[in-house]
Amino acid sequence: MVLAMAERTKKQRPSAPREEKSTEAETTAPHHAENTDRLKAELDDLLDDIDEVLETNAEDFVKSYVQKGGE
Amino acid sequence: MSIAKVCGIETEYGIVVRDAELNAVTASSMLINAFLGRSETRTAWDFFDEQPGNDARGLLLGEILAPEVETHLVNTVLTNGARYYVDHAHPECSTPECRTASEVVLYDRAAEEVMRLSMQRAQPLLNGGEIVVYKNNSDGKGNSYGCHENYLVDRAVPFGRLVTQITPHFISRQVFAGAGKVGCESPGAVPGDIPYQLSQRADFFEEEVGLETTLKRPIVNTRDEPHCDAAKYRRLHVIVGDANMSEVATFLKVGTTAIVLAMIEDDAVGDDLVLAHPVTAIRQVSNDPTLRAAVAMANGKRMTALDIQWQLLERARSWADRHGLEAVSVDDGKRILEEWEAVLDGLSTNPESMASVVDWVAKKRLVDGMAARHRLTPTDARLKAIDLQYSDLRREKSLALRCGLRTMVDAAAAQHAVDAPPESTRAWFRGSCLAKFPRDIVAANWDSIVFDVGRDPLRRVPMMEPLRGTRALTGDLIDSCDTAAELIAKLGATTGADQPHT
């Protein structure tokens, strides 16, 4: 129980989380680059899809989206 | 000792009419009527005993406008135990009472399916026009509509403690529960100053605590209308959240809040997380997608929203070790704690890694991606269009359904839940009676059903205990009755204030 709590406490990273990340990134650089390429390709496909489906006249759509307050 | 966190969500949907001359109230009514079209009979909502003006602080101030009860608009009860109605100028669906956060996710998804079926069934009535429903909370022009949560809380907990200890969670949970918004609607905001923020709703909160829901919105709402035994329970009515498209975000929003409320009942939160200026803090957190903004605490320290969340999670684990997780049900509780840690871990190391879980991250990825691809300025209408269309409930148009959000509910389960009530609360009795005896029920609401079995007077069956009326407690009884009259006879119900048997 005490051990479990200690592990949990270690998992918390309320301070300086970004430093830890940069260390990890250095040691796994090649894998990281591959990953970035894959994510970029995924996002490109997604944006193609969204370009197709997005309301054609964005300006009119946004302007005419008017709601009454509720609750 | 914490009590079972019976809970639910009520969502007011945005509504747009295309190529037809209908105002929003008529269009909302049309959706509901179209949905009910196939029903054998309709069951009206029963307004007996509704008192949304009651204030949990016990004082009723003359200048406060009590919320209106609009009894003239379409208002009905579904066989899954939900309430589907027109609220102001929006269609609104309240999930049935649920025993767990997972069930809330299921019935929130079922409500989306109800809206989709409503849109489809209204289509043929519109001569080529269309009614479109959006699951969001603001129109980008300063008008907001709500997604409210409800939690059963022990009446014995001092209300003041409830307010100060739940507020830090409401402010900081935005990091995973925010639905994301392009732009800012705070009074005096300059377009482009805050191009993107975590929450749909943060701009609209002006008070720490109060009764209103439509103006001067308070972070903690004091409506004291428990819809159950008021001597034992209160219903905490939470108006500060966003409607989520991500199922995991809904699960986290409801699950973590249920846990923190149970912890407050067991006095396991402490006072060192109390915020100095909650109204300022809600905007500071929402306006900072880097998640680095530190807010002022009452003890003079400063903490980020993630710091506060990590503290709450640590205390939740320690509370669970001491008290168990029965208040939120054990299996669900374990899953909440796991997902909670995973989302905080992801947000702490790299917020973008949470694009499959957190709506504001998923939406921001689309907005940033589109802005980079087409070199758009932050105020370009296409970016706001992405924000709005993210929550479009039409399958062929919804951006949220295209961007890889992890799901918890499969399609068949969501369809089933459109008709079938949860088995774990009194919603089961309500929904099952409506399904089996639709012609004999005059009206129903959260805490009673009114039967007309052909003899005067009408029979009101009270259901003052949210955890009675479950399938385990009343399944055999309902199965054994061929008629509503038989059911009433077996319940021994009479009009008036007799003891609830369900």
Coordinates of C-alpha atoms in Angstrom, one line a residue:
Chain A
M1 CA 0.0 0.0 0.0
V2 CA 2.7 2.5 1.0
L3 CA 4.7 1.4 -2.1
A4 CA 1.7 1.8 -4.3
M5 CA 1.1 5.3 -3.0
A6 CA 4.8 6.2 -3.6
E7 CA 4.5 5.1 -7.2
R8 CA 1.4 7.1 -7.7
T9 CA 3.1 10.2 -6.2
K10 CA 6.0 9.7 -8.6
K11 CA 3.6 9.6 -11.5
Q12 CA 2.4 13.1 -10.8
R13 CA 4.1 15.7 -12.7
P14 CA 2.6 19.0 -11.8
S15 CA 5.9 20.8 -12.4
A16 CA 8.3 20.9 -15.3
P17 CA 6.6 18.2 -17.4
R18 CA 8.1 19.5 -20.6
E19 CA 11.7 18.9 -19.6
E20 CA 11.0 15.2 -19.1
K21 CA 9.5 15.1 -22.5
S22 CA 12.4 16.7 -24.3
T23 CA 14.8 14.0 -22.8
E24 CA 12.5 11.3 -24.0
A25 CA 12.4 12.9 -27.5
E26 CA 16.1 12.9 -27.8
T27 CA 16.6 9.3 -27.0
T28 CA 13.9 8.2 -29.4
A29 CA 14.6 10.6 -32.2
P30 CA 14.3 8.3 -35.3
H31 CA 11.1 6.7 -34.0
H32 CA 9.8 10.1 -33.2
A33 CA 10.4 11.4 -36.7
E34 CA 8.6 8.4 -38.2
N35 CA 5.7 9.1 -35.9
T36 CA 5.6 12.7 -36.8
D37 CA 5.4 11.8 -40.5
R38 CA 2.6 9.4 -39.9
L39 CA 0.6 11.9 -37.8
K40 CA 1.1 14.6 -40.5
A41 CA -0.1 12.2 -43.2
E42 CA -3.2 11.3 -41.1
L43 CA -3.9 15.0 -40.5
D44 CA -3.6 15.7 -44.3
D45 CA -6.1 13.0 -45.1
L46 CA -8.5 14.3 -42.4
L47 CA -8.2 17.9 -43.7
D48 CA -8.9 16.6 -47.3
D49 CA -12.1 15.0 -45.9
I50 CA -13.1 18.2 -44.0
D51 CA -12.4 20.4 -47.0
E52 CA -14.9 18.3 -48.8
V53 CA -17.6 18.3 -46.2
L54 CA -17.3 21.8 -44.7
E55 CA -20.3 24.1 -45.4
T56 CA -19.6 25.6 -48.8
N57 CA -20.3 29.2 -47.9
A58 CA -18.6 29.4 -44.5
E59 CA -19.3 33.2 -44.1
D60 CA -23.1 32.8 -44.6
F61 CA -23.2 29.7 -42.5
V62 CA -21.4 31.4 -39.5
K63 CA -23.4 34.6 -39.9
S64 CA -26.8 32.8 -40.0
Y65 CA -26.0 30.6 -37.0
V66 CA -27.9 32.6 -34.4
Q67 CA -29.5 31.0 -31.4
K68 CA -31.7 32.3 -28.7
G69 CA -30.1 32.0 -25.2
G70 CA -31.5 29.1 -23.3
E71 CA -31.5 27.1 -20.0
Chain B
M1 CA -20.5 8.1 4.4
S2 CA -20.9 8.9 0.7
I3 CA -24.1 7.9 -1.0
A4 CA -24.7 6.4 -4.5
K5 CA -24.1 9.1 -7.1
V6 CA -27.3 8.7 -9.2
C7 CA -26.7 11.1 -12.1
G8 CA -27.8 12.3 -15.5
I9 CA -27.3 15.0 -18.2
E10 CA -29.7 17.4 -19.8
T11 CA -28.6 18.9 -23.2
E12 CA -30.2 21.8 -25.0
Y13 CA -29.3 21.5 -28.6
G14 CA -28.6 24.3 -31.1
I15 CA -31.2 24.3 -33.9
V16 CA -31.0 25.7 -37.5
V17 CA -33.8 25.7 -40.0
R18 CA -32.9 25.7 -43.7
D19 CA -35.1 26.5 -46.6
A20 CA -38.3 26.6 -44.5
E21 CA -40.2 29.3 -42.7
L22 CA -40.2 28.1 -39.1
N23 CA -39.1 29.8 -35.9
A24 CA -36.9 27.9 -33.5
V25 CA -39.8 27.0 -31.1
T26 CA -42.0 25.6 -33.9
A27 CA -39.0 23.7 -35.4
S28 CA -38.2 22.2 -31.9
S29 CA -41.8 21.1 -31.5
M30 CA -41.8 19.6 -35.0
L31 CA -38.7 17.6 -34.2
I32 CA -40.3 16.1 -31.1
N33 CA -43.7 15.5 -32.7
A34 CA -41.9 13.8 -35.7
F35 CA -40.0 11.6 -33.3
L36 CA -43.1 10.6 -31.4
G37 CA -45.1 10.1 -34.6
R38 CA -44.9 6.3 -34.4
S39 CA -45.7 6.1 -30.7
E40 CA -48.9 4.4 -29.7
T41 CA -49.8 7.2 -27.3
R42 CA -48.0 10.1 -25.9
T43 CA -47.3 10.7 -22.3
A44 CA -47.2 14.2 -21.1
W45 CA -44.7 15.5 -18.6
D46 CA -46.3 16.1 -15.2
F47 CA -45.5 19.5 -13.7
F48 CA -46.9 18.6 -10.3
D49 CA -44.4 19.9 -7.6
E50 CA -41.9 21.6 -9.9
Q51 CA -40.2 24.4 -8.0
P52 CA -37.1 25.4 -9.8
G53 CA -37.1 28.7 -7.8
N54 CA -36.2 27.0 -4.5
D55 CA -32.8 28.1 -3.4
A56 CA -30.4 25.7 -1.7
R57 CA -29.0 28.5 0.5
G58 CA -32.5 28.8 2.0
L59 CA -33.0 32.4 1.3
L60 CA -35.3 33.6 -1.4
L61 CA -34.3 37.1 -2.6
G62 CA -37.0 39.2 -4.1
E63 CA -34.8 40.4 -7.0
I64 CA -33.9 37.0 -8.2
L65 CA -35.9 35.8 -11.2
A66 CA -37.0 32.3 -10.6
P67 CA -36.6 30.1 -13.7
E68 CA -39.9 29.8 -15.5
V69 CA -41.7 26.5 -16.0
E70 CA -43.0 26.6 -19.5
T71 CA -46.0 24.2 -19.2
H72 CA -47.5 25.1 -22.6
L73 CA -44.6 23.7 -24.8
V74 CA -44.2 20.2 -26.1
N75 CA -42.9 18.1 -23.2
T76 CA -42.9 14.3 -23.1
V77 CA -41.5 11.2 -21.5
L78 CA -39.8 8.4 -23.5
T79 CA -39.8 4.7 -22.8
N80 CA -36.1 4.8 -22.0
G81 CA -37.1 7.0 -19.1
A82 CA -35.8 10.3 -20.6
R83 CA -37.6 13.6 -20.9
Y84 CA -37.7 15.2 -24.4
Y85 CA -39.1 18.7 -24.6
V86 CA -38.9 22.3 -25.9
D87 CA -37.0 24.5 -23.6
H88 CA -37.1 28.2 -24.5
A89 CA -36.2 28.0 -28.2
H90 CA -34.3 24.7 -28.2
P91 CA -35.0 21.0 -28.3
E92 CA -33.8 19.5 -25.0
C93 CA -33.3 15.9 -23.9
S94 CA -32.6 14.9 -20.3
T95 CA -31.2 11.4 -19.9
P96 CA -32.9 9.1 -17.5
E97 CA -31.4 8.8 -14.0
C98 CA -28.3 6.6 -14.2
R99 CA -26.3 4.7 -11.6
T100 CA -22.9 5.1 -13.2
A101 CA -21.0 7.5 -15.5
S102 CA -20.9 4.7 -18.2
E103 CA -24.6 4.6 -18.2
V104 CA -24.8 8.4 -18.6
V105 CA -22.5 8.1 -21.6
L106 CA -24.8 5.4 -23.1
Y107 CA -27.9 7.6 -22.5
D108 CA -26.2 10.7 -23.7
R109 CA -25.4 8.8 -26.9
A110 CA -29.0 7.5 -27.1
A111 CA -30.2 11.2 -26.8
E112 CA -28.0 12.0 -29.9
E113 CA -29.8 9.1 -31.7
V114 CA -33.1 10.5 -30.7
M115 CA -32.1 13.8 -32.2
R116 CA -30.9 12.1 -35.4
L117 CA -34.2 10.2 -35.7
S118 CA -36.1 13.4 -35.1
M119 CA -34.2 15.2 -37.9
Q120 CA -34.9 12.3 -40.3
R121 CA -38.6 12.0 -39.4
A122 CA -39.1 15.7 -39.7
Q123 CA -37.5 15.9 -43.2
P124 CA -40.5 14.7 -45.2
L125 CA -42.7 17.4 -43.6
L126 CA -40.5 20.2 -44.7
N127 CA -41.0 20.4 -48.5
G128 CA -37.3 20.3 -49.3
G129 CA -36.3 22.2 -46.2
E130 CA -34.3 20.9 -43.3
I131 CA -33.9 21.2 -39.5
V132 CA -30.4 20.6 -38.3
V133 CA -29.4 20.1 -34.7
Y134 CA -26.0 21.0 -33.1
K135 CA -24.6 19.6 -29.8
N136 CA -22.8 22.7 -28.7
N137 CA -23.4 25.6 -26.2
S138 CA -23.0 28.9 -28.0
D139 CA -23.6 30.6 -31.3
G140 CA -20.4 32.7 -31.2
K141 CA -22.5 35.8 -30.9
G142 CA -23.0 35.9 -27.1
N143 CA -25.9 33.5 -26.9
S144 CA -25.5 30.4 -24.8
Y145 CA -27.6 27.4 -24.0
G146 CA -26.7 24.7 -21.6
C147 CA -25.6 21.2 -21.0
H148 CA -26.5 20.5 -17.3
E149 CA -25.5 17.6 -15.1
N150 CA -27.3 16.4 -12.0
Y151 CA -25.9 14.4 -9.1
L152 CA -27.6 13.0 -6.0
V153 CA -25.9 14.4 -2.9
D154 CA -26.5 13.6 0.8
R155 CA -28.6 16.4 2.3
A156 CA -26.4 16.3 5.4
V157 CA -23.4 17.8 3.7
P158 CA -23.3 21.5 4.5
F159 CA -24.0 23.4 1.3
G160 CA -21.2 26.0 1.9
R161 CA -18.6 23.2 2.0
L162 CA -20.1 21.7 -1.2
V163 CA -19.7 25.0 -3.0
T164 CA -16.1 25.8 -2.0
Q165 CA -14.8 22.3 -2.5
I166 CA -16.5 21.4 -5.8
T167 CA -15.7 24.8 -7.4
P168 CA -11.9 24.0 -8.0
H169 CA -13.0 20.8 -9.8
F170 CA -15.4 22.7 -12.0
I171 CA -12.7 25.3 -13.0
S172 CA -9.9 22.8 -13.5
R173 CA -11.8 19.9 -15.2
Q174 CA -12.1 22.2 -18.3
V175 CA -8.7 20.8 -19.3
F176 CA -10.3 17.5 -20.3
A177 CA -14.1 18.4 -20.4
G178 CA -13.9 21.6 -22.5
A179 CA -15.5 21.2 -25.9
G180 CA -13.3 23.9 -27.4
K181 CA -14.3 27.2 -29.0
V182 CA -13.0 29.5 -31.8
G183 CA -13.1 33.0 -30.4
C184 CA -14.3 34.7 -27.3
E185 CA -17.7 36.0 -26.2
S186 CA -16.8 37.8 -23.0
P187 CA -18.2 41.3 -22.8
G188 CA -15.8 43.6 -24.4
A189 CA -13.7 40.9 -26.1
V190 CA -11.8 42.1 -29.1
P191 CA -12.1 39.7 -32.1
G192 CA -8.9 37.7 -32.6
D193 CA -7.5 38.5 -29.1
I194 CA -8.4 35.0 -27.9
P195 CA -8.5 32.9 -31.1
Y196 CA -9.2 29.7 -29.4
Q197 CA -10.2 28.5 -25.9
L198 CA -10.9 25.3 -24.0
S199 CA -14.5 25.9 -23.1
Q200 CA -17.8 26.8 -24.9
R201 CA -19.2 28.2 -21.7
A202 CA -16.5 29.9 -19.6
D203 CA -17.3 33.3 -21.2
F204 CA -20.8 33.3 -19.7
F205 CA -20.1 32.8 -16.0
E206 CA -20.3 35.9 -13.9
E207 CA -21.0 34.7 -10.3
E208 CA -19.6 32.1 -7.9
V209 CA -22.9 30.9 -6.6
G210 CA -26.6 31.7 -7.4
L211 CA -29.9 30.6 -8.6
E212 CA -30.0 31.9 -12.2
T213 CA -29.3 29.9 -15.3
T214 CA -30.0 32.4 -18.1
L215 CA -28.3 35.6 -16.8
K216 CA -25.5 36.3 -14.4
R217 CA -24.8 32.6 -14.6
P218 CA -23.2 31.2 -11.4
I219 CA -20.4 28.5 -11.3
V220 CA -22.4 26.7 -8.6
N221 CA -26.1 26.7 -9.2
T222 CA -28.3 26.7 -6.1
R223 CA -31.5 25.3 -7.5
D224 CA -32.9 23.1 -4.7
E225 CA -35.4 20.8 -6.4
P226 CA -34.3 17.3 -5.6
H227 CA -37.1 15.4 -7.4
C228 CA -36.9 12.8 -4.6
D229 CA -37.0 12.7 -0.8
A230 CA -35.9 16.2 0.1
A231 CA -35.2 15.3 3.7
K232 CA -32.4 12.9 2.6
Y233 CA -31.1 14.2 -0.6
R234 CA -30.2 17.2 -2.7
R235 CA -29.7 17.2 -6.4
L236 CA -26.7 19.2 -7.4
H237 CA -27.7 20.9 -10.6
V238 CA -24.5 21.6 -12.5
I239 CA -24.7 24.3 -15.2
V240 CA -21.0 25.0 -15.8
G241 CA -20.2 22.2 -18.3
D242 CA -19.9 21.9 -22.0
A243 CA -21.8 19.4 -24.2
N244 CA -19.2 16.9 -25.3
M245 CA -19.0 15.0 -28.6
S246 CA -16.3 12.8 -27.2
E247 CA -17.8 9.9 -25.2
V248 CA -14.7 9.5 -23.1
A249 CA -14.8 13.2 -22.3
T250 CA -18.5 12.8 -21.1
F251 CA -17.4 9.8 -19.1
L252 CA -14.5 11.7 -17.5
K253 CA -16.7 14.8 -16.8
V254 CA -19.4 12.9 -15.1
G255 CA -17.2 10.2 -13.5
T256 CA -14.6 12.6 -11.9
T257 CA -17.4 14.9 -10.7
A258 CA -19.3 12.0 -9.1
I259 CA -16.1 10.9 -7.4
V260 CA -15.2 14.4 -6.1
L261 CA -18.8 14.8 -4.8
A262 CA -18.5 11.5 -2.9
M263 CA -15.2 12.6 -1.5
I264 CA -16.8 15.9 -0.3
E265 CA -19.5 13.8 1.5
D266 CA -16.7 11.9 3.2
D267 CA -14.8 15.1 3.9
A268 CA -11.8 13.9 1.9
V269 CA -11.1 16.9 -0.3
G270 CA -9.7 19.5 2.1
D271 CA -9.7 23.3 1.9
D272 CA -6.3 24.0 0.4
L273 CA -7.6 23.8 -3.2
V274 CA -10.1 26.6 -2.7
L275 CA -9.7 29.3 -5.3
A276 CA -9.3 33.0 -4.5
H277 CA -11.3 34.3 -7.5
P278 CA -13.3 31.5 -9.3
V279 CA -14.9 33.7 -11.9
T280 CA -11.5 35.1 -13.0
A281 CA -10.0 31.6 -12.8
I282 CA -12.6 29.9 -15.1
R283 CA -11.6 32.3 -17.9
Q284 CA -7.9 32.1 -17.2
V285 CA -8.0 28.3 -17.5
S286 CA -10.3 28.4 -20.6
N287 CA -8.3 31.0 -22.4
D288 CA -5.0 29.2 -22.2
P289 CA -4.6 26.1 -24.5
T290 CA -0.9 25.8 -23.3
L291 CA -2.4 24.8 -19.9
R292 CA 0.4 26.7 -18.2
A293 CA -1.8 29.5 -16.7
A294 CA -1.6 29.5 -12.9
V295 CA -4.6 30.7 -11.0
A296 CA -4.7 32.3 -7.5
M297 CA -5.6 30.1 -4.6
A298 CA -7.3 31.3 -1.4
N299 CA -4.1 30.3 0.6
G300 CA -2.0 32.7 -1.5
K301 CA -0.3 30.1 -3.7
R302 CA -0.8 29.7 -7.4
M303 CA -1.6 26.5 -9.2
T304 CA -2.3 25.4 -12.8
A305 CA -5.5 23.6 -13.6
L306 CA -3.4 20.5 -14.1
D307 CA -1.8 20.9 -10.7
I308 CA -5.3 21.0 -9.2
Q309 CA -6.4 18.0 -11.1
W310 CA -3.4 16.0 -10.1
Q311 CA -4.1 16.8 -6.5
L312 CA -7.7 15.8 -6.8
L313 CA -6.7 12.5 -8.5
E314 CA -4.2 11.7 -5.7
R315 CA -6.8 12.4 -3.1
A316 CA -9.4 10.4 -5.0
R317 CA -7.1 7.4 -5.0
S318 CA -6.4 7.7 -1.3
W319 CA -10.2 8.2 -0.7
A320 CA -10.9 5.1 -2.7
D321 CA -8.3 3.1 -0.7
R322 CA -10.1 4.1 2.5
H323 CA -13.7 4.2 1.5
G324 CA -14.0 2.0 -1.5
L325 CA -15.7 3.0 -4.8
E326 CA -19.2 1.8 -4.2
A327 CA -20.6 5.4 -4.4
V328 CA -19.7 5.4 -8.1
S329 CA -19.9 1.6 -8.4
V330 CA -16.7 -0.3 -8.2
D331 CA -16.0 -1.3 -11.8
D332 CA -16.9 2.1 -13.1
G333 CA -14.9 3.8 -10.4
K334 CA -11.7 1.9 -11.3
R335 CA -12.2 2.8 -15.0
I336 CA -12.7 6.5 -14.1
L337 CA -9.5 6.6 -12.0
E338 CA -7.6 5.0 -14.9
E339 CA -8.9 7.3 -17.6
W340 CA -8.5 10.3 -15.3
E341 CA -4.8 9.5 -14.8
A342 CA -4.3 8.7 -18.5
V343 CA -5.8 12.0 -19.6
L344 CA -3.8 14.1 -17.0
D345 CA -0.7 12.3 -18.0
G346 CA -1.3 13.0 -21.7
L347 CA -2.2 16.6 -21.2
S348 CA 0.8 17.1 -18.9
T349 CA 3.3 15.7 -21.4
N350 CA 1.8 16.7 -24.7
P351 CA -1.8 18.0 -25.0
E352 CA -2.0 17.1 -28.7
S353 CA -1.7 13.4 -27.8
M354 CA -5.2 13.6 -26.3
A355 CA -6.9 14.4 -29.7
S356 CA -8.8 11.1 -29.5
V357 CA -10.2 11.8 -26.1
V358 CA -10.5 15.6 -25.4
D359 CA -12.9 17.6 -27.6
W360 CA -11.0 20.9 -27.4
V361 CA -7.8 19.2 -28.5
A362 CA -9.5 17.3 -31.4
K363 CA -11.2 20.5 -32.6
K364 CA -8.0 22.6 -32.2
R365 CA -6.2 20.1 -34.4
L366 CA -8.7 20.7 -37.2
V367 CA -8.7 24.5 -36.7
D368 CA -4.9 24.8 -36.6
G369 CA -4.5 22.3 -39.5
M370 CA -7.0 24.2 -41.7
A371 CA -5.5 27.6 -40.8
A372 CA -2.0 26.4 -41.8
R373 CA -3.2 24.7 -45.0
H374 CA -5.1 27.7 -46.3
R375 CA -3.2 30.4 -44.6
L376 CA -6.2 31.7 -42.7
T377 CA -6.2 34.5 -40.2
P378 CA -7.7 33.6 -36.7
T379 CA -11.0 35.4 -37.5
D380 CA -11.6 33.7 -40.8
A381 CA -15.2 32.4 -41.0
R382 CA -14.0 29.0 -42.1
L383 CA -12.4 28.4 -38.7
K384 CA -15.6 29.3 -36.9
A385 CA -17.5 27.1 -39.3
I386 CA -15.3 24.2 -38.2
D387 CA -16.1 25.0 -34.6
L388 CA -19.9 24.9 -35.3
Q389 CA -19.8 21.9 -37.7
Y390 CA -17.8 19.9 -35.3
S391 CA -21.0 19.4 -33.3
D392 CA -23.4 19.0 -36.3
L393 CA -25.4 15.9 -35.4
R394 CA -26.0 14.8 -39.0
R395 CA -23.7 11.8 -39.6
E396 CA -22.7 12.9 -43.1
K397 CA -21.7 16.4 -41.8
S398 CA -20.4 16.0 -38.3
L399 CA -16.7 16.8 -38.0
A400 CA -16.5 15.1 -34.6
L401 CA -17.5 11.8 -36.1
R402 CA -14.6 12.1 -38.6
C403 CA -11.7 13.0 -36.5
G404 CA -10.8 9.8 -34.7
L405 CA -12.4 10.1 -31.3
R406 CA -12.3 7.0 -29.2
T407 CA -15.7 5.6 -28.5
M408 CA -17.2 3.6 -25.5
V409 CA -20.7 2.8 -26.9
D410 CA -21.3 0.6 -29.9
A411 CA -24.0 1.6 -32.4
A412 CA -26.4 -1.2 -31.5
A413 CA -26.2 -0.4 -27.8
A414 CA -27.0 3.3 -28.5
Q415 CA -30.0 2.3 -30.7
H416 CA -31.3 -0.1 -28.0
A417 CA -31.0 2.6 -25.4
V418 CA -33.3 4.9 -27.5
D419 CA -36.2 2.7 -26.3
A420 CA -35.0 0.7 -23.3
P421 CA -34.4 2.3 -19.9
P422 CA -31.4 1.7 -17.6
E423 CA -32.1 -1.2 -15.2
S424 CA -30.3 0.4 -12.3
T425 CA -32.6 3.2 -11.2
R426 CA -36.3 4.2 -10.9
A427 CA -36.1 5.1 -14.6
W428 CA -36.5 1.4 -15.2
F429 CA -40.0 1.4 -13.6
R430 CA -41.0 4.7 -15.4
G431 CA -39.8 3.5 -18.8
S432 CA -41.2 -0.1 -18.4
C433 CA -44.6 1.1 -17.3
L434 CA -44.7 3.5 -20.3
A435 CA -43.7 0.7 -22.7
K436 CA -46.2 -1.8 -21.3
F437 CA -49.2 0.4 -20.3
P438 CA -49.0 3.5 -22.6
R439 CA -52.8 4.0 -22.8
D440 CA -53.2 3.9 -19.0
I441 CA -50.6 6.6 -18.1
V442 CA -51.8 10.2 -18.1
A443 CA -48.5 11.9 -17.2
A444 CA -45.2 11.1 -15.6
N445 CA -42.2 13.0 -14.2
W446 CA -39.0 12.2 -12.3
D447 CA -40.7 11.2 -9.0
S448 CA -44.1 9.9 -9.9
I449 CA -46.4 8.4 -12.6
V450 CA -50.1 9.2 -12.9
F451 CA -52.3 6.3 -14.0
D452 CA -55.8 6.4 -15.3
V453 CA -57.2 2.9 -14.9
G454 CA -60.8 3.8 -15.7
R455 CA -62.0 4.4 -12.2
D456 CA -61.9 7.8 -10.5
P457 CA -59.7 9.3 -9.2
L458 CA -56.4 9.1 -11.1
R459 CA -53.7 7.2 -9.3
R460 CA -50.4 8.8 -8.6
V461 CA -47.6 6.3 -7.9
P462 CA -44.8 8.2 -6.1
M463 CA -41.1 7.2 -6.7
M464 CA -39.3 9.2 -4.1
E465 CA -36.2 6.9 -3.9
P466 CA -34.1 7.0 -7.1
L467 CA -32.6 3.6 -6.4
R468 CA -35.9 1.8 -6.0
G469 CA -37.9 1.0 -9.1
T470 CA -34.9 -0.9 -10.5
R471 CA -35.3 -4.0 -12.7
A472 CA -34.1 -6.1 -9.8
L473 CA -36.8 -4.7 -7.5
T474 CA -39.8 -4.3 -9.8
G475 CA -39.1 -6.5 -12.9
D476 CA -41.0 -9.5 -11.7
L477 CA -43.9 -7.3 -10.5
I478 CA -44.3 -5.6 -13.9
D479 CA -43.9 -9.0 -15.7
S480 CA -46.6 -10.5 -13.5
C481 CA -49.2 -7.8 -14.4
D482 CA -51.2 -7.9 -17.6
T483 CA -53.0 -4.6 -17.0
A484 CA -52.1 -1.3 -15.3
A485 CA -55.1 -1.9 -13.0
E486 CA -53.5 -5.1 -11.8
L487 CA -50.2 -3.3 -11.2
I488 CA -51.9 -0.5 -9.2
A489 CA -53.8 -3.1 -7.1
K490 CA -50.5 -4.9 -6.4
L491 CA -48.7 -1.7 -5.5
G492 CA -51.6 -0.8 -3.2
A493 CA -51.3 2.7 -4.4
T494 CA -54.0 5.3 -3.7
T495 CA -54.0 9.0 -4.5
G496 CA -52.2 11.3 -2.3
A497 CA -49.1 10.9 -0.2
D498 CA -49.0 7.1 0.4
Q499 CA -45.7 5.4 0.8
P500 CA -43.9 4.6 -2.4
H501 CA -43.6 0.9 -3.1
T502 CA -41.3 1.3 -6.1

